[in-house]
CSV table of C-alpha atoms in Angstrom, one decimal:
chain,number,residue,atom,x,y,z
Q,1183,MET,CA,-14.5,-11.3,34.3
Q,1184,TRP,CA,-13.7,-12.4,30.8
Q,1185,ARG,CA,-11.0,-11.2,28.4
Q,1186,ALA,CA,-11.6,-10.6,24.7
Q,1187,VAL,CA,-8.7,-10.0,22.3
Q,1188,VAL,CA,-9.3,-8.5,18.8
Q,1189,GLU,CA,-6.1,-8.9,16.6
Q,1190,PRO,CA,-5.7,-6.9,14.5
Q,1191,ALA,CA,-8.0,-4.4,16.2
Q,1192,TRP,CA,-9.6,-3.1,13.0
Q,1193,ASP,CA,-10.4,-6.6,11.7
Q,1194,LEU,CA,-14.2,-7.3,11.6
Q,1195,GLY,CA,-13.6,-11.1,11.3
Q,1196,ALA,CA,-11.5,-11.1,14.5
Q,1197,TRP,CA,-14.1,-9.1,16.4
Q,1198,ARG,CA,-17.0,-11.2,15.1
Q,1199,ASP,CA,-15.3,-14.4,16.2
Q,1200,ALA,CA,-14.8,-13.1,19.7
Q,1201,ALA,CA,-18.4,-11.7,19.9
Q,1202,ARG,CA,-19.9,-15.0,18.6
Q,1203,ARG,CA,-17.9,-16.9,21.3
Q,1204,ALA,CA,-19.2,-14.5,24.0
Q,1205,LEU,CA,-22.8,-14.9,22.8
Q,1206,GLN,CA,-22.6,-18.6,22.7
Q,1207,ALA,CA,-21.4,-18.6,26.3
Q,1208,GLY,CA,-24.2,-16.2,27.3
Q,1209,ILE,CA,-21.7,-13.6,28.7
Q,1210,ALA,CA,-23.2,-10.2,29.4
Q,1211,PRO,CA,-21.3,-7.0,28.1
Q,1212,GLU,CA,-20.4,-5.9,31.6
Q,1213,SER,CA,-18.5,-9.1,32.2
Q,1214,ILE,CA,-16.1,-8.7,29.2
Q,1215,GLU,CA,-13.1,-6.4,28.9
Q,1216,TRP,CA,-12.1,-5.7,25.3
Q,1217,ASN,CA,-8.5,-4.9,25.0
Q,1218,GLY,CA,-8.7,-3.4,21.5
Q,1219,ASP,CA,-5.7,-1.3,21.1
Q,1220,VAL,CA,-4.7,-1.4,24.8
Q,1221,ASP,CA,-2.0,-3.9,25.7
Q,1222,GLY,CA,-1.4,-5.6,29.0
Q,1223,LEU,CA,-4.4,-4.2,31.0
Q,1224,LEU,CA,-6.5,-7.3,31.3
Q,1225,GLY,CA,-6.2,-10.3,33.6
Q,1226,GLY,CA,-9.5,-12.1,33.1
Q,1227,ARG,CA,-10.1,-15.5,31.6
Q,1228,ALA,CA,-9.8,-15.9,27.9
Q,1229,LEU,CA,-13.1,-16.2,25.9
Q,1230,ASP,CA,-11.8,-19.4,24.3
Q,1231,ASP,CA,-12.2,-21.0,27.7
Q,1232,ALA,CA,-15.9,-20.1,28.0
Q,1233,PRO,CA,-18.3,-23.0,27.7
Q,1234,VAL,CA,-20.8,-22.9,24.8
Q,1235,VAL,CA,-24.4,-22.9,26.1
Q,1236,HIS,CA,-26.3,-21.4,23.2
Q,1237,ALA,CA,-26.3,-21.7,19.4
Q,1238,ALA,CA,-24.8,-18.8,17.5
Q,1239,PRO,CA,-27.7,-16.2,16.8
Q,1240,ASN,CA,-28.5,-14.8,13.5
Q,1241,VAL,CA,-27.2,-11.2,13.1
Q,1242,PRO,CA,-28.9,-8.6,10.9
Q,1243,GLY,CA,-26.9,-7.5,7.8
Q,1244,ALA,CA,-27.4,-3.9,8.8
Q,1245,PHE,CA,-25.5,-4.4,12.0
Q,1246,LEU,CA,-22.6,-6.1,10.2
Q,1247,ARG,CA,-22.4,-3.2,7.8
Q,1248,LEU,CA,-22.3,-0.9,10.7
Q,1249,ALA,CA,-19.7,-3.0,12.5
Q,1250,GLN,CA,-17.5,-3.1,9.4
Q,1251,ALA,CA,-17.0,0.7,9.6
Q,1252,VAL,CA,-17.1,1.0,13.5
Q,1253,VAL,CA,-14.4,-1.5,14.0
Q,1254,ALA,CA,-12.0,0.6,11.8
Q,1255,HIS,CA,-12.5,3.6,14.2
Q,1256,ARG,CA,-9.6,4.5,16.5
Q,1257,ASP,CA,-11.9,4.8,19.6
Q,1258,LEU,CA,-10.6,2.2,22.2
Q,1259,GLN,CA,-14.2,1.5,23.4
Q,1260,ARG,CA,-15.5,0.6,19.9
Q,1261,HIS,CA,-15.3,-3.2,20.4
Q,1262,ALA,CA,-17.3,-3.0,23.7
Q,1263,LEU,CA,-19.8,-0.7,22.1
Q,1264,LEU,CA,-20.4,-3.0,19.2
Q,1265,TYR,CA,-20.9,-6.0,21.6
Q,1266,ARG,CA,-23.4,-4.0,23.8
Q,1267,LEU,CA,-25.4,-3.3,20.6
Q,1268,LEU,CA,-25.2,-6.9,19.4
Q,1269,TRP,CA,-26.2,-8.2,22.9
Q,1270,ARG,CA,-29.3,-5.9,23.0
Q,1271,ILE,CA,-30.3,-6.9,19.5
Q,1272,THR,CA,-30.0,-10.6,20.3
Q,1273,GLN,CA,-31.9,-10.2,23.6
Q,1274,GLY,CA,-35.0,-9.0,21.9
Q,1275,GLU,CA,-34.4,-5.4,20.7
Q,1276,THR,CA,-34.4,-6.4,17.1
Q,1277,SER,CA,-35.2,-3.0,15.7
Q,1278,LEU,CA,-32.6,-1.2,17.9
Q,1279,LEU,CA,-30.6,0.3,15.0
Q,1280,GLU,CA,-33.7,2.2,13.9
Q,1281,HIS,CA,-33.8,4.1,17.2
Q,1282,ASN,CA,-31.6,7.1,16.3
Q,1283,ALA,CA,-32.3,8.7,19.7
Q,1284,ASP,CA,-30.6,5.8,21.5
Q,1285,VAL,CA,-27.3,7.0,22.9
Q,1286,GLU,CA,-25.2,3.9,21.8
Q,1287,VAL,CA,-26.9,3.8,18.4
Q,1288,ARG,CA,-26.1,7.4,17.9
Q,1289,ARG,CA,-22.5,7.0,19.1
Q,1290,ALA,CA,-22.0,4.1,16.7
Q,1291,ALA,CA,-23.5,6.1,13.8
Q,1292,GLN,CA,-21.0,8.9,14.5
Q,1293,MET,CA,-18.1,6.5,14.4
Q,1294,GLU,CA,-19.4,5.0,11.1
Q,1295,LYS,CA,-19.7,8.5,9.6
Q,1296,ALA,CA,-16.2,9.4,10.7
Q,1297,VAL,CA,-14.7,6.2,9.1
Q,1298,HIS,CA,-16.6,6.8,5.9
Q,1299,ARG,CA,-15.4,10.4,5.8
Q,1300,ASP,CA,-11.8,9.3,6.4
Q,1301,SER,CA,-12.1,6.7,3.6
Q,1302,HIS,CA,-13.3,9.4,1.3
Q,1303,LYS,CA,-10.4,11.6,2.3
Q,1304,MET,CA,-7.9,8.9,1.6
Q,1305,LYS,CA,-9.3,8.3,-1.9
Q,1306,ALA,CA,-9.0,12.0,-2.6
Q,1307,PHE,CA,-5.7,12.9,-1.0
Q,1308,VAL,CA,-3.3,10.0,-1.7
Q,1309,ARG,CA,-0.5,11.3,-4.1
Q,1310,PHE,CA,1.7,8.7,-5.7
Q,1311,ARG,CA,5.3,9.4,-6.5
Q,1312,GLU,CA,7.2,7.5,-9.2
Q,1313,VAL,CA,10.0,5.2,-7.9
Q,1314,PRO,CA,13.3,6.2,-9.6
Q,1315,GLY,CA,14.7,3.5,-11.8
Q,1316,GLU,CA,11.5,1.3,-11.6
Q,1317,ALA,CA,9.2,1.7,-14.6
Q,1318,ASN,CA,5.5,2.1,-13.8
Q,1319,THR,CA,6.1,1.8,-10.1
Q,1320,PHE,CA,4.7,4.3,-7.6
Q,1321,VAL,CA,4.6,4.8,-3.8
Q,1322,ALA,CA,2.6,7.1,-1.6
Q,1323,TRP,CA,2.6,8.1,2.0
Q,1324,TYR,CA,-0.6,8.8,3.9
Q,1325,GLU,CA,-1.6,9.3,7.5
Q,1326,PRO,CA,-5.3,8.4,7.9
Q,1327,ASP,CA,-7.3,9.3,11.1
Q,1328,HIS,CA,-8.7,5.7,11.5
Q,1329,HIS,CA,-7.8,2.2,10.4
Q,1330,VAL,CA,-9.2,2.6,6.8
Q,1331,VAL,CA,-6.4,1.1,4.7
Q,1332,ASP,CA,-8.0,-2.4,4.5
Q,1333,LEU,CA,-11.3,-0.8,3.5
Q,1334,VAL,CA,-9.9,1.6,0.9
Q,1335,ALA,CA,-7.1,-0.5,-0.7
Q,1336,PRO,CA,-9.4,-2.5,-3.0
Q,1337,PHE,CA,-10.6,0.8,-4.5
Q,1338,PHE,CA,-7.0,1.7,-5.5
Q,1339,ALA,CA,-6.4,-1.8,-6.8
Q,1340,LYS,CA,-9.3,-1.4,-9.2
Q,1341,ARG,CA,-8.7,2.2,-10.1
Q,1342,PHE,CA,-4.9,1.8,-10.7
Q,1343,ALA,CA,-4.8,-1.8,-11.9
Q,1344,GLY,CA,-2.4,-1.0,-14.7
Q,1345,MET,CA,0.5,0.1,-12.5
Q,1346,ARG,CA,2.4,-1.2,-9.6
Q,1347,TRP,CA,2.0,0.9,-6.4
Q,1348,ALA,CA,2.3,0.9,-2.6
Q,1349,ILE,CA,0.5,3.0,-0.1
Q,1350,LEU,CA,2.4,3.4,3.2
Q,1351,THR,CA,0.8,4.6,6.4
Q,1352,PRO,CA,2.1,4.6,10.0
Q,1353,TYR,CA,0.2,1.4,10.9
Q,1354,ARG,CA,-0.4,-0.4,7.6
Q,1355,ARG,CA,0.8,-0.8,4.1
Q,1356,ALA,CA,-1.0,-1.9,0.9
Q,1357,ILE,CA,0.9,-3.2,-2.1
Q,1358,TRP,CA,-0.4,-3.9,-5.6
Q,1359,ASP,CA,2.0,-5.7,-7.9
Q,1360,GLY,CA,-0.2,-5.6,-10.9
Q,1361,GLU,CA,-2.0,-8.8,-10.1
Q,1362,ALA,CA,-2.7,-9.1,-6.4
Q,1363,LEU,CA,-3.2,-6.9,-3.4
Q,1364,ALA,CA,-1.2,-7.5,-0.2
Q,1365,LEU,CA,-1.6,-5.9,3.2
Q,1366,GLY,CA,1.2,-5.7,5.7
Q,1367,ASP,CA,2.8,-3.8,8.5
Q,1368,GLY,CA,3.1,0.0,8.5
Q,1369,GLY,CA,6.0,1.9,7.0
Q,1370,ASP,CA,8.0,5.0,7.4
Q,1371,ARG,CA,7.7,8.3,5.3
Q,1372,SER,CA,11.4,8.0,4.5
Q,1373,GLU,CA,10.6,5.1,2.2
Q,1374,VAL,CA,8.8,7.5,-0.1
Q,1375,PRO,CA,10.6,9.7,-2.6
Q,1376,ARG,CA,10.5,13.3,-1.5
Q,1377,GLU,CA,9.2,14.4,-4.9
Q,1378,ASP,CA,9.1,13.3,-8.5
Q,1379,ALA,CA,9.3,14.9,-11.9
Q,1380,GLY,CA,5.6,15.1,-12.3
Q,1381,GLU,CA,4.9,17.2,-9.3
Q,1382,ALA,CA,6.1,20.5,-10.8
Q,1383,LEU,CA,3.6,19.9,-13.7
Q,1384,TRP,CA,0.9,19.1,-11.3
Q,1385,ARG,CA,1.5,22.3,-9.2
Q,1386,ARG,CA,1.5,24.4,-12.4
Q,1387,TYR,CA,-1.8,22.8,-13.5
Q,1388,TYR,CA,-3.4,23.4,-10.0
Q,1389,ALA,CA,-2.2,27.0,-10.0
Q,1390,SER,CA,-3.6,27.6,-13.5
Q,1391,ILE,CA,-7.1,26.4,-12.5
Q,1392,PHE,CA,-7.1,28.1,-9.1
Q,1393,ASN,CA,-9.9,30.8,-9.3
Q,1394,PRO,CA,-9.2,33.6,-6.9
Q,1395,ALA,CA,-12.7,35.0,-7.3
Q,1396,ARG,CA,-14.3,31.8,-5.9
Q,1397,LEU,CA,-11.9,31.5,-3.0
Q,1398,ASN,CA,-13.7,30.5,0.2
Q,1399,PRO,CA,-11.0,29.5,2.7
Q,1400,ARG,CA,-13.5,28.0,5.2
Q,1401,ALA,CA,-15.1,25.7,2.7
Q,1402,MET,CA,-11.8,24.8,1.1
Q,1403,LYS,CA,-10.3,23.9,4.5
Q,1404,ALA,CA,-13.4,21.9,5.3
Q,1405,GLU,CA,-13.0,19.9,2.1
Q,1406,MET,CA,-9.2,19.8,2.1
Q,1407,PRO,CA,-8.2,19.9,5.8
Q,1408,VAL,CA,-4.9,21.7,6.4
Q,1409,ARG,CA,-3.3,18.6,8.0
Q,1410,PHE,CA,-3.3,17.0,4.6
Q,1411,TRP,CA,-1.5,19.9,2.9
Q,1412,LYS,CA,1.9,18.6,3.8
Q,1413,HIS,CA,1.3,15.5,1.6
Q,1414,LEU,CA,-0.2,17.4,-1.3
Q,1415,PRO,CA,2.2,18.8,-3.9
Q,1416,GLU,CA,-0.4,21.4,-5.1
Q,1417,ALA,CA,-1.0,22.6,-1.5
Q,1418,GLN,CA,2.6,23.9,-1.3
Q,1419,ASP,CA,1.5,26.9,-3.3
Q,1420,LEU,CA,-1.9,27.4,-1.6
Q,1421,PRO,CA,-0.7,30.0,1.0
Q,1422,GLU,CA,0.8,32.2,-1.7
Q,1423,LEU,CA,-2.3,31.7,-4.0
Q,1424,MET,CA,-4.6,32.7,-1.1
Q,1425,ARG,CA,-2.5,35.7,-0.2
Q,1426,ASP,CA,-2.6,37.0,-3.8
Q,1427,ALA,CA,-6.3,36.2,-4.3
Q,1428,SER,CA,-7.6,39.7,-3.5
Q,1429,ARG,CA,-5.0,41.4,-5.7
Q,1430,ARG,CA,-5.8,39.1,-8.7
Q,1431,VAL,CA,-9.6,39.7,-8.2
Q,1432,ASP,CA,-9.0,43.4,-8.2
Q,1433,ALA,CA,-7.0,43.2,-11.4
Q,1434,MET,CA,-9.7,41.1,-13.0
Q,1435,VAL,CA,-12.4,43.7,-12.1
Q,1436,ALA,CA,-10.2,46.6,-13.4
Q,1437,ARG,CA,-9.6,44.9,-16.7
Q,1438,SER,CA,-11.5,46.3,-19.7
Q,1439,PRO,CA,-14.3,44.1,-21.0
Q,1440,GLU,CA,-13.6,42.1,-24.1
Q,1441,PRO,CA,-16.1,40.5,-26.5
Q,1442,ALA,CA,-16.4,36.8,-26.2
Q,1443,ARG,CA,-14.4,34.9,-28.7
Q,1444,ARG,CA,-15.3,31.4,-29.9
Q,1445,VAL,CA,-12.2,29.3,-30.5
Q,1446,ILE,CA,-12.7,26.3,-32.6
Q,1447,PRO,CA,-9.7,23.9,-32.2
Q,1448,ALA,CA,-8.3,22.5,-35.3
Q,1449,PRO,CA,-8.9,18.6,-35.6
Q,1450,VAL,CA,-5.9,16.5,-34.8
Q,1451,PHE,CA,-5.2,13.5,-36.9
Q,1452,ALA,CA,-2.7,10.9,-35.9
Q,1453,GLN,CA,0.2,10.2,-38.2
Q,1454,ALA,CA,1.5,6.6,-38.6
Q,1455,THR,CA,4.2,6.2,-36.0
Q,1456,PRO,CA,7.6,5.2,-37.3
Q,1457,VAL,CA,8.2,2.5,-34.8
Q,1458,ASP,CA,9.2,-0.9,-36.3
Q,1459,ASP,CA,7.7,-3.4,-33.9
Q,1460,LEU,CA,4.6,-3.9,-31.8
Q,1461,ASP,CA,6.4,-3.6,-28.5
Q,1462,ALA,CA,7.7,-0.2,-29.4
Q,1463,LEU,CA,4.3,0.7,-30.8
Q,1464,HIS,CA,2.6,-0.2,-27.5
Q,1465,LEU,CA,5.2,1.7,-25.6
Q,1466,ALA,CA,4.6,4.8,-27.7
Q,1467,LEU,CA,0.9,4.4,-27.4
Q,1468,ARG,CA,1.1,5.0,-23.6
Q,1469,ASP,CA,2.1,8.6,-24.3
Q,1470,CYS,CA,-0.6,9.3,-27.0
Q,1471,ARG,CA,-2.0,12.9,-26.7
Q,1472,ASN,CA,-3.6,13.0,-30.1
Q,1473,CYS,CA,-7.1,13.8,-28.6
Q,1474,PRO,CA,-8.5,14.7,-25.1
Q,1475,LEU,CA,-9.5,11.1,-24.4
Q,1476,TRP,CA,-6.3,10.3,-22.6
Q,1477,GLN,CA,-7.1,12.7,-19.7
Q,1478,PRO,CA,-9.9,10.9,-17.9
Q,1479,ALA,CA,-8.9,7.4,-19.0
Q,1480,THR,CA,-6.7,5.3,-16.8
Q,1481,GLN,CA,-4.4,4.2,-19.7
Q,1482,ALA,CA,-4.3,3.4,-23.4
Q,1483,VAL,CA,-5.3,-0.1,-24.2
Q,1484,PRO,CA,-3.1,-1.8,-26.9
Q,1485,GLY,CA,-4.0,-4.9,-28.8
Q,1486,GLU,CA,-2.9,-8.4,-27.7
Q,1487,GLY,CA,-2.5,-11.8,-29.2
Q,1488,PRO,CA,0.0,-13.8,-31.3
Q,1489,ARG,CA,2.3,-11.6,-33.4
Q,1490,ASP,CA,1.9,-14.1,-36.3
Q,1491,ALA,CA,-1.9,-14.2,-36.1
Q,1492,ARG,CA,-3.5,-14.6,-39.5
Q,1493,ILE,CA,-6.8,-13.1,-38.4
Q,1494,VAL,CA,-7.1,-9.8,-36.5
Q,1495,PHE,CA,-10.4,-8.8,-34.8
Q,1496,VAL,CA,-10.9,-5.1,-34.4
Q,1497,GLY,CA,-13.4,-3.8,-31.8
Q,1498,GLU,CA,-14.6,-0.3,-31.1
Q,1499,GLN,CA,-12.9,1.1,-28.0
Q,1500,PRO,CA,-12.1,-0.1,-24.5
Q,1501,GLY,CA,-14.8,-0.4,-21.8
Q,1502,ASP,CA,-14.6,0.2,-18.1
Q,1503,GLU,CA,-12.9,-3.1,-17.3
Q,1504,GLU,CA,-10.5,-2.8,-20.2
Q,1505,ASP,CA,-9.5,0.7,-19.1
Q,1506,LEU,CA,-8.7,-0.5,-15.6
Q,1507,CYS,CA,-6.8,-3.7,-16.5
Q,1508,GLY,CA,-5.2,-2.4,-19.8
Q,1509,ARG,CA,-6.3,-5.4,-21.9
Q,1510,PRO,CA,-8.8,-5.4,-24.8
Q,1511,PHE,CA,-12.0,-7.6,-24.7
Q,1512,ALA,CA,-11.8,-8.1,-20.9
Q,1513,GLY,CA,-15.2,-6.9,-19.9
Q,1514,PRO,CA,-18.8,-8.3,-20.3
Q,1515,ALA,CA,-18.7,-7.8,-24.1
Q,1516,GLY,CA,-15.3,-9.6,-24.2
Q,1517,ARG,CA,-16.7,-12.5,-22.3
Q,1518,LEU,CA,-19.6,-12.7,-24.7
Q,1519,PHE,CA,-17.0,-12.5,-27.6
Q,1520,ASP,CA,-15.1,-15.5,-26.1
Q,1521,ARG,CA,-18.3,-17.5,-25.8
Q,1522,ALA,CA,-19.3,-16.7,-29.5
Q,1523,MET,CA,-15.8,-17.5,-30.7
Q,1524,ALA,CA,-15.9,-20.9,-29.0
Q,1525,GLU,CA,-19.3,-21.8,-30.4
Q,1526,ALA,CA,-18.3,-20.7,-33.8
Q,1527,GLY,CA,-15.3,-23.0,-33.7
Q,1528,LEU,CA,-12.7,-20.3,-33.7
Q,1529,ASP,CA,-9.6,-20.4,-31.4
Q,1530,ARG,CA,-9.7,-17.2,-29.4
Q,1531,SER,CA,-6.0,-17.6,-28.3
Q,1532,ALA,CA,-4.8,-17.9,-31.9
Q,1533,VAL,CA,-6.2,-14.5,-33.1
Q,1534,TYR,CA,-5.1,-10.9,-32.4
Q,1535,VAL,CA,-7.6,-8.6,-30.8
Q,1536,THR,CA,-7.4,-4.8,-30.7
Q,1537,ASN,CA,-9.6,-1.7,-30.8
Q,1538,ALA,CA,-10.1,1.1,-33.4
Q,1539,VAL,CA,-10.0,3.7,-30.5
Q,1540,LYS,CA,-7.4,3.1,-27.8
Q,1541,HIS,CA,-8.7,5.1,-24.9
Q,1542,PHE,CA,-11.9,4.6,-22.8
Q,1543,LYS,CA,-14.5,7.4,-23.3
Q,1544,PHE,CA,-17.1,7.7,-20.7
Q,1545,GLU,CA,-19.5,9.9,-18.8
Q,1546,GLN,CA,-19.3,9.9,-15.0
Q,1547,ARG,CA,-22.7,9.2,-13.3
Q,1548,GLY,CA,-22.3,9.0,-9.6
Q,1549,LYS,CA,-19.8,6.2,-9.0
Q,1550,ARG,CA,-20.5,4.6,-12.5
Q,1551,ARG,CA,-18.5,5.4,-15.6
Q,1552,ILE,CA,-20.9,5.1,-18.6
Q,1553,HIS,CA,-19.5,4.2,-22.0
Q,1554,GLN,CA,-19.8,7.0,-24.6
Q,1555,ARG,CA,-19.0,6.5,-28.3
Q,1556,ALA,CA,-15.9,8.3,-29.6
Q,1557,ASN,CA,-16.8,11.1,-32.0
Q,1558,ALA,CA,-15.4,11.4,-35.6
Q,1559,ALA,CA,-12.4,13.5,-34.6
Q,1560,GLU,CA,-11.4,11.1,-31.8
Q,1561,GLN,CA,-11.7,8.1,-34.1
Q,1562,ALA,CA,-9.6,9.9,-36.6
Q,1563,ALA,CA,-7.0,10.7,-34.0
Q,1564,CYS,CA,-6.6,7.0,-33.3
Q,1565,ARG,CA,-6.6,5.7,-36.9
Q,1566,GLY,CA,-2.8,6.0,-37.3
Q,1567,TRP,CA,-2.2,3.6,-34.4
Q,1568,LEU,CA,-4.6,1.0,-35.9
Q,1569,GLU,CA,-3.1,1.4,-39.3
Q,1570,ARG,CA,0.5,0.9,-38.0
Q,1571,GLU,CA,-0.6,-2.0,-35.9
Q,1572,LEU,CA,-2.1,-3.8,-39.0
Q,1573,GLU,CA,1.0,-3.0,-41.0
Q,1574,LEU,CA,3.2,-4.7,-38.4
Q,1575,LEU,CA,0.9,-7.7,-38.1
Q,1576,GLN,CA,0.2,-8.2,-41.8
Q,1577,PRO,CA,-2.9,-10.3,-41.2
Q,1578,GLU,CA,-4.4,-12.4,-43.9
Q,1579,TYR,CA,-7.9,-11.5,-42.7
Q,1580,ILE,CA,-9.6,-8.8,-40.6
Q,1581,VAL,CA,-12.9,-8.9,-38.8
Q,1582,GLY,CA,-14.4,-5.6,-37.7
Q,1583,LEU,CA,-16.8,-5.6,-34.7
Q,1584,GLY,CA,-19.1,-2.6,-34.6
Q,1585,ALA,CA,-19.7,0.5,-36.6
Q,1586,THR,CA,-16.6,2.3,-35.3
Q,1587,ALA,CA,-14.4,-0.6,-36.4
Q,1588,ALA,CA,-16.1,-0.9,-39.8
Q,1589,THR,CA,-15.6,2.9,-40.4
Q,1590,ALA,CA,-11.9,2.6,-39.5
Q,1591,LEU,CA,-11.3,-0.4,-41.8
Q,1592,LEU,CA,-13.7,0.3,-44.7
Q,1593,GLY,CA,-14.3,4.1,-44.6
Q,1594,ARG,CA,-17.0,6.4,-43.6
Q,1595,GLY,CA,-20.5,5.6,-44.7
Q,1596,PHE,CA,-20.1,1.8,-44.6
Q,1597,PRO,CA,-23.6,0.4,-44.2
Q,1598,LEU,CA,-22.8,-2.1,-41.4
Q,1599,MET,CA,-26.2,-3.6,-40.8
Q,1600,ARG,CA,-26.8,-4.1,-44.6
Q,1601,GLU,CA,-23.3,-5.4,-45.4
Q,1602,ARG,CA,-22.6,-7.3,-42.2
Q,1603,GLY,CA,-21.3,-10.9,-42.6
Q,1604,ARG,CA,-19.8,-10.2,-46.1
Q,1605,TRP,CA,-16.2,-9.9,-47.1
Q,1606,HIS,CA,-15.0,-6.6,-48.4
Q,1607,PRO,CA,-11.5,-5.5,-49.5
Q,1608,ALA,CA,-9.7,-3.1,-47.3
Q,1609,PRO,CA,-7.7,-0.3,-49.1
Q,1610,ASP,CA,-4.7,-2.5,-49.2
Q,1611,GLY,CA,-6.7,-5.5,-50.5
Q,1612,THR,CA,-6.9,-7.4,-47.2
Q,1613,PRO,CA,-10.3,-9.2,-46.8
Q,1614,VAL,CA,-12.4,-7.6,-44.2
Q,1615,LEU,CA,-15.6,-9.0,-42.7
Q,1616,ALA,CA,-17.7,-6.6,-40.6
Q,1617,THR,CA,-20.3,-7.5,-38.1
Q,1618,VAL,CA,-21.9,-6.2,-34.9
Q,1619,HIS,CA,-19.9,-5.7,-31.7
Q,1620,PRO,CA,-20.8,-8.0,-28.7
Q,1621,SER,CA,-21.6,-5.0,-26.7
Q,1622,TRP,CA,-24.3,-4.2,-29.2
Q,1623,VAL,CA,-25.8,-7.6,-28.5
Q,1624,LEU,CA,-25.8,-6.9,-24.7
Q,1625,ARG,CA,-27.6,-3.6,-25.3
Q,1626,GLN,CA,-30.5,-5.3,-27.0
Q,1627,PRO,CA,-33.8,-5.8,-25.2
Q,1628,LEU,CA,-34.0,-9.2,-23.5
Q,1629,ASP,CA,-36.8,-10.5,-25.8
Q,1630,VAL,CA,-34.5,-10.0,-28.9
Q,1631,GLN,CA,-31.1,-10.5,-27.3
Q,1632,ASP,CA,-30.9,-14.2,-28.2
Q,1633,GLU,CA,-31.7,-13.4,-31.8
Q,1634,ALA,CA,-29.0,-10.7,-31.8
Q,1635,TYR,CA,-26.5,-13.2,-30.4
Q,1636,ARG,CA,-27.4,-15.8,-33.1
Q,1637,GLY,CA,-26.8,-13.1,-35.8
Q,1638,LEU,CA,-23.2,-12.5,-34.4
Q,1639,LEU,CA,-22.6,-16.2,-34.1
Q,1640,GLU,CA,-23.7,-16.7,-37.7
Q,1641,ASP,CA,-21.3,-14.0,-38.9
Q,1642,LEU,CA,-18.4,-15.6,-36.9
Q,1643,ARG,CA,-19.2,-19.0,-38.3
Q,1644,ARG,CA,-18.7,-17.5,-41.8
Q,1645,VAL,CA,-15.2,-16.9,-40.7
Q,1646,ALA,CA,-14.9,-20.4,-39.3
Q,1647,HIS,CA,-16.4,-22.0,-42.4
Q,1648,ALA,CA,-13.7,-20.3,-44.5
Q,1649,THR,CA,-11.1,-22.1,-42.3
Q,1650,PRO,CA,-9.5,-25.6,-43.0
Q,1651,ARG,CA,-10.1,-28.1,-40.3
Q,1652,ASP,CA,-6.4,-28.5,-39.5
Q,1653,ALA,CA,-5.8,-24.7,-39.1
Q,1654,PRO,CA,-8.9,-23.2,-37.3
Q,1655,THR,CA,-7.9,-19.6,-37.7
Q,1656,LEU,CA,-6.8,-19.7,-41.4
Q,1657,ALA,CA,-9.5,-18.6,-43.8
Q,1658,THR,CA,-9.0,-19.7,-47.4
Q,1659,PRO,CA,-9.5,-17.2,-50.3
Q,1660,ALA,CA,-11.5,-19.8,-52.2
Q,1661,LEU,CA,-14.2,-19.8,-49.7
Q,1662,ILE,CA,-14.3,-16.0,-49.0
Q,1663,GLY,CA,-17.5,-14.6,-50.2
Q,1664,ALA,CA,-19.0,-18.0,-50.8
Q,1665,ASP,CA,-22.1,-17.0,-48.8
């Protein structure tokens, strides 16, 4: 009998190393005891001592994807089950995973489904609480059914990249410090604050959207199992809301009918903030509620670059990557911008970059967030932030990228495609050159994309050509408008 040890028990790489060693030694499944989560039961020879008699076989990608989930299941027999499946596949049953009626294939599929469901629950039911005295730092307690922390932690690292957080579970913890994800030993619930100031607001919001007329306790408990309620602030009020549901529905039915009223909200326009420096401006920007865009966005994205930059580039609005990391020009369009700047002879690190709209606007399509252009009211709501940003920077020259930026800098109705690449005076007299946004270049059909890129590059070279050789970001008034 041979002894196989997988440590940690949920690690696919550890299981794969042991399984590969067993296959190379030609050891049949019935001759291996997998300890998994069970300690001290085995006395057989270690797999590391087994002689290699075969080359490592090729393993189908579908099996590895199945094993990635199954190995995270808490079933103590999962390691042995996976090896039996792998043994059968390498012994000639190459299409084994297609046989849904096979008992072992079906059992593995059930484990995979349970792990995927548990991963989904973790994404939905983790509730962060702010750590007192530590700005932008949050911690959450969660009790998963299976070993899913390693699988789900990258999702939280991407979704909440702009804050520092930790998720503690009984067996594992994940920590994001704003730059890197670390995984370690489990924690204790006492390490998490019992509540924070935001929970009362969240409970009131949940109570306000709770619709008693659509209450279906069975469906609700299927989607939000009762065992999670103790970790969800909004669930504290659920028993009372459910008890009162019938009474509230009766009151709604008894209420006299009222004609529908159309409420047209008044437009909100941002006023120039009184803050006196960029750091304070960026801090205030985090709390901007001038329009609804702050609600689905991860965070407001301020500008960045040298405070004494002589040229400011103004883009349109953050994209998906910018929204997650909190920095402008960080996504695919930003990378194209960097390339064009370098080819045009402009020093990207010496200019200040920002956006006319500070929050990411998008439409959710499945798992993807598709960019949407901010409407006129949303652009107007952000204008005060940009104006104050430019007042504090006092640039000598401004370059607007895209129609939204051109409108913010030169007014509504500016004919971007006709006037692109030319210098125009801003209301305060600062020279402004407007051109297309790099994202517009990326949206062009492939057969004309090179031409679109060359057009952007030509416009940026007009900025570079107005620059002395010894100061690559300084444009000279004498050359402005020379083309």
